[in-house]
PDB file of C-alpha atoms in Angstrom:
ATOM      1  CA  ALA U  26      60.568  48.600  37.061  1.00  0.00           C
ATOM      2  CA  GLN U  27      56.893  48.042  38.172  1.00  0.00           C
ATOM      3  CA  VAL U  28      55.577  48.972  35.173  1.00  0.00           C
ATOM      4  CA  GLU U  29      58.544  46.497  33.388  1.00  0.00           C
ATOM      5  CA  LYS U  30      56.995  43.916  35.113  1.00  0.00           C
ATOM      6  CA  ALA U  31      53.486  44.769  34.791  1.00  0.00           C
ATOM      7  CA  LEU U  32      54.177  45.015  30.847  1.00  0.00           C
ATOM      8  CA  ALA U  33      55.723  41.921  31.399  1.00  0.00           C
ATOM      9  CA  ARG U  34      52.969  40.097  33.018  1.00  0.00           C
ATOM     10  CA  LEU U  35      50.812  41.996  30.301  1.00  0.00           C
ATOM     11  CA  ALA U  36      53.405  40.713  27.368  1.00  0.00           C
ATOM     12  CA  GLN U  37      52.462  37.313  29.351  1.00  0.00           C
ATOM     13  CA  ALA U  38      48.333  37.718  29.810  1.00  0.00           C
ATOM     14  CA  ARG U  39      48.544  38.586  25.819  1.00  0.00           C
ATOM     15  CA  SER U  40      50.324  35.278  25.198  1.00  0.00           C
ATOM     16  CA  GLU U  41      48.123  32.705  27.504  1.00  0.00           C
ATOM     17  CA  GLN U  42      44.889  34.812  25.451  1.00  0.00           C
ATOM     18  CA  GLN U  43      46.136  34.267  22.373  1.00  0.00           C
ATOM     19  CA  GLN U  44      47.168  30.690  22.881  1.00  0.00           C
ATOM     20  CA  ALA U  45      43.752  30.449  24.927  1.00  0.00           C
ATOM     21  CA  ILE U  46      42.267  31.896  21.516  1.00  0.00           C
ATOM     22  CA  ALA U  47      44.243  29.304  19.432  1.00  0.00           C
ATOM     23  CA  VAL U  48      42.916  26.572  21.819  1.00  0.00           C
ATOM     24  CA  LEU U  49      39.127  27.668  21.369  1.00  0.00           C
ATOM     25  CA  SER U  50      39.590  27.848  17.460  1.00  0.00           C
ATOM     26  CA  GLU U  51      40.837  24.408  17.471  1.00  0.00           C
ATOM     27  CA  ALA U  52      38.198  23.509  19.796  1.00  0.00           C
ATOM     28  CA  GLN U  53      35.193  25.374  17.877  1.00  0.00           C
ATOM     29  CA  GLN U  54      36.778  23.544  14.458  1.00  0.00           C
ATOM     30  CA  ARG U  55      36.467  19.767  16.206  1.00  0.00           C
ATOM     31  CA  VAL U  56      32.881  21.281  17.795  1.00  0.00           C
ATOM     32  CA  ASN U  57      31.640  22.348  14.139  1.00  0.00           C
ATOM     33  CA  ILE U  58      33.589  19.031  12.546  1.00  0.00           C
ATOM     34  CA  THR U  59      31.184  16.322  14.568  1.00  0.00           C
ATOM     35  CA  VAL U  60      28.547  18.573  13.898  1.00  0.00           C
ATOM     36  CA  GLU U  61      29.087  18.173  10.197  1.00  0.00           C
ATOM     37  CA  ALA U  62      29.292  14.430  10.934  1.00  0.00           C
ATOM     38  CA  VAL U  63      26.425  13.986  12.776  1.00  0.00           C
ATOM     39  CA  GLY U  64      24.150  15.849   9.911  1.00  0.00           C
ATOM     40  CA  LYS U  65      25.368  13.357   8.004  1.00  0.00           C
ATOM     41  CA  ALA U  66      25.242  10.603   9.861  1.00  0.00           C
ATOM     42  CA  GLU U  67      21.224  11.779  10.563  1.00  0.00           C
ATOM     43  CA  ALA U  68      20.936  12.079   6.742  1.00  0.00           C
ATOM     44  CA  GLU U  69      22.616   9.039   6.274  1.00  0.00           C
ATOM     45  CA  ALA U  70      20.466   7.292   8.865  1.00  0.00           C
ATOM     46  CA  THR U  71      17.296   9.325   7.257  1.00  0.00           C
ATOM     47  CA  GLU U  72      18.063   7.962   3.914  1.00  0.00           C
ATOM     48  CA  SER U  73      18.674   4.662   5.351  1.00  0.00           C
ATOM     49  CA  SER U  74      15.045   4.915   6.502  1.00  0.00           C
ATOM     50  CA  ARG U  75      13.615   5.942   3.556  1.00  0.00           C
ATOM     51  CA  CYS U  76      15.134   3.029   1.286  1.00  0.00           C
ATOM     52  CA  ALA U  77      13.959   0.561   3.921  1.00  0.00           C
ATOM     53  CA  GLU U  78      10.757   1.584   4.189  1.00  0.00           C
ATOM     54  CA  GLN U  79      10.719   1.208   0.093  1.00  0.00           C
ATOM     55  CA  LEU U  80      12.439  -2.116   0.210  1.00  0.00           C
ATOM     56  CA  ASP U  81       9.747  -2.961   2.496  1.00  0.00           C
ATOM     57  CA  GLU U  82       7.008  -1.778   0.007  1.00  0.00           C
ATOM     58  CA  LYS U  83       8.730  -3.437  -2.575  1.00  0.00           C
ATOM     59  CA  ALA U  84       8.909  -6.720  -0.181  1.00  0.00           C
ATOM     60  CA  ASN U  85       5.323  -6.332   0.216  1.00  0.00           C
ATOM     61  CA  GLU U  86       4.593  -5.740  -3.917  1.00  0.00           C
ATOM     62  CA  LEU U  87       6.648  -9.162  -4.132  1.00  0.00           C
ATOM     63  CA  ALA U  88       4.394 -10.813  -1.697  1.00  0.00           C
ATOM     64  CA  THR U  89       1.337 -10.316  -3.599  1.00  0.00           C
ATOM     65  CA  THR U  90       2.552 -10.883  -7.019  1.00  0.00           C
ATOM     66  CA  TYR U  91       3.905 -14.054  -5.655  1.00  0.00           C
ATOM     67  CA  GLN U  92       0.349 -15.245  -4.017  1.00  0.00           C
ATOM     68  CA  GLN U  93      -1.355 -14.047  -7.082  1.00  0.00           C
ATOM     69  CA  CYS U  94       1.037 -16.364  -8.987  1.00  0.00           C
ATOM     70  CA  VAL U  95       0.888 -18.718  -7.085  1.00  0.00           C
ATOM     71  CA  ALA U  96      -3.069 -18.338  -7.230  1.00  0.00           C
ATOM     72  CA  CYS U  97      -3.230 -18.114 -11.320  1.00  0.00           C
ATOM     73  CA  ALA U  98      -0.940 -21.356 -11.109  1.00  0.00           C
ATOM     74  CA  GLN U  99      -3.369 -23.344  -9.100  1.00  0.00           C
ATOM     75  CA  GLN U 100      -6.257 -21.977 -10.987  1.00  0.00           C
ATOM     76  CA  MET U 101      -4.066 -22.867 -14.610  1.00  0.00           C
ATOM     77  CA  ARG U 102      -3.688 -26.210 -13.181  1.00  0.00           C
ATOM     78  CA  GLN U 103      -7.642 -26.872 -11.926  1.00  0.00           C
ATOM     79  CA  GLN U 104      -8.586 -25.742 -15.706  1.00  0.00           C
ATOM     80  CA  ALA U 105      -6.090 -28.212 -16.894  1.00  0.00           C
ATOM     81  CA  GLU U 106      -7.161 -31.173 -14.730  1.00  0.00           C
ATOM     82  CA  ASP U 107     -11.003 -29.584 -15.574  1.00  0.00           C
ATOM     83  CA  ARG U 108     -10.441 -30.016 -19.040  1.00  0.00           C
ATOM     84  CA  LEU U 109      -8.267 -33.366 -18.827  1.00  0.00           C
ATOM     85  CA  THR U 110     -11.557 -34.729 -16.900  1.00  0.00           C
ATOM     86  CA  MET U 111     -13.619 -33.111 -19.980  1.00  0.00           C
ATOM     87  CA  GLN U 112     -11.791 -35.159 -22.337  1.00  0.00           C
ATOM     88  CA  GLU U 113     -11.616 -38.224 -20.774  1.00  0.00           C
ATOM     89  CA  GLN U 114     -15.330 -38.263 -20.217  1.00  0.00           C
ATOM     90  CA  GLN U 115     -15.867 -37.408 -23.806  1.00  0.00           C
ATOM     91  CA  GLN U 116     -13.297 -40.178 -24.708  1.00  0.00           C
ATOM     92  CA  ARG U 117     -15.382 -42.260 -22.942  1.00  0.00           C
ATOM     93  CA  ARG U 118     -18.779 -40.861 -24.261  1.00  0.00           C
ATOM     94  CA  ARG U 119     -17.470 -41.523 -28.273  1.00  0.00           C
ATOM     95  CA  GLN U 120     -15.872 -45.130 -26.929  1.00  0.00           C
ATOM     96  CA  LEU U 121     -19.472 -46.151 -25.387  1.00  0.00           C
ATOM     97  CA  GLU U 122     -20.673 -44.641 -28.638  1.00  0.00           C
ATOM     98  CA  GLN U 123     -19.002 -46.301 -30.433  1.00  0.00           C
ATOM     99  CA  GLN U 124     -19.532 -49.294 -29.135  1.00  0.00           C
ATOM    100  CA  GLU U 125     -23.255 -49.059 -29.263  1.00  0.00           C
ATOM    101  CA  LEU U 126     -23.098 -48.398 -33.031  1.00  0.00           C
ATOM    102  CA  GLN U 127     -20.787 -51.474 -33.015  1.00  0.00           C
ATOM    103  CA  ARG U 128     -23.499 -53.326 -31.388  1.00  0.00           C
ATOM    104  CA  GLN U 129     -26.051 -51.858 -33.892  1.00  0.00           C
ATOM    105  CA  GLN U 130     -24.342 -53.114 -36.752  1.00  0.00           C
ATOM    106  CA  GLN U 131     -23.482 -56.735 -35.000  1.00  0.00           C
ATOM    107  CA  GLU U 132     -26.914 -57.040 -35.000  1.00  0.00           C
ATOM    108  CA  GLU U 133     -27.870 -55.580 -38.321  1.00  0.00           C
ATOM    109  CA  GLN U 134     -25.564 -58.552 -39.305  1.00  0.00           C
ATOM    110  CA  ARG U 135     -26.738 -60.898 -37.763  1.00  0.00           C
ATOM    111  CA  GLN U 136     -30.923 -59.735 -38.552  1.00  0.00           C
ATOM    112  CA  GLN U 137     -29.278 -59.542 -42.329  1.00  0.00           C
ATOM    113  CA  GLN U 138     -28.110 -63.532 -41.916  1.00  0.00           C
ATOM    114  CA  GLU U 139     -31.134 -64.385 -40.574  1.00  0.00           C
ATOM    115  CA  LEU U 140     -32.911 -63.126 -43.073  1.00  0.00           C
ATOM    116  CA  GLN U 141     -30.020 -64.652 -45.997  1.00  0.00           C
ATOM    117  CA  GLU U 142     -30.755 -68.392 -44.070  1.00  0.00           C
ATOM    118  CA  GLN U 143     -34.900 -67.737 -44.349  1.00  0.00           C
ATOM    119  CA  GLN U 144     -34.512 -66.694 -47.983  1.00  0.00           C
ATOM    120  CA  ARG U 145     -32.599 -69.921 -48.680  1.00  0.00           C
ATOM    121  CA  GLN U 146     -34.722 -71.875 -46.668  1.00  0.00           C
ATOM    122  CA  GLN U 147     -37.647 -70.280 -49.052  1.00  0.00           C
ATOM    123  CA  GLN U 148     -35.784 -71.419 -52.363  1.00  0.00           C
ATOM    124  CA  GLU U 149     -34.972 -74.427 -51.254  1.00  0.00           C
ATOM    125  CA  GLN U 150     -38.895 -75.623 -50.281  1.00  0.00           C
ATOM    126  CA  GLN U 151     -39.598 -74.108 -53.618  1.00  0.00           C
ATOM    127  CA  GLN U 152     -37.276 -75.495 -55.704  1.00  0.00           C
ATOM    128  CA  GLN U 153     -38.346 -79.047 -54.076  1.00  0.00           C
ATOM    129  CA  GLN U 154     -41.821 -78.171 -55.226  1.00  0.00           C
TER     130      GLN U 154
END
């Protein structure tokens, strides 16, 4: 009878051992799944960090490009203003030259009229003589 009891306890101990092995196996699977999930999360975090660095670099490049564009636009505006000022100065100079030319022409016409008047007077004096 003691042998039967011992065999029954042994059978029960084996059953409990198998249940414990099953629980440990399930726990090991959960640990493996958790380790795998943590590994994936770390890989995603690393990838996210790398992407964030790339985005930061691109943002810096865009900021630099924008500053260059602003500087270029300012330079182009200044050049356009300078050209406009130069054109205005040239136009003003041409106007002054034209006014001077007109003044000279008027002076020449006045002198010609005086000369013609003198000639007319001389002719009248000659005719009277």
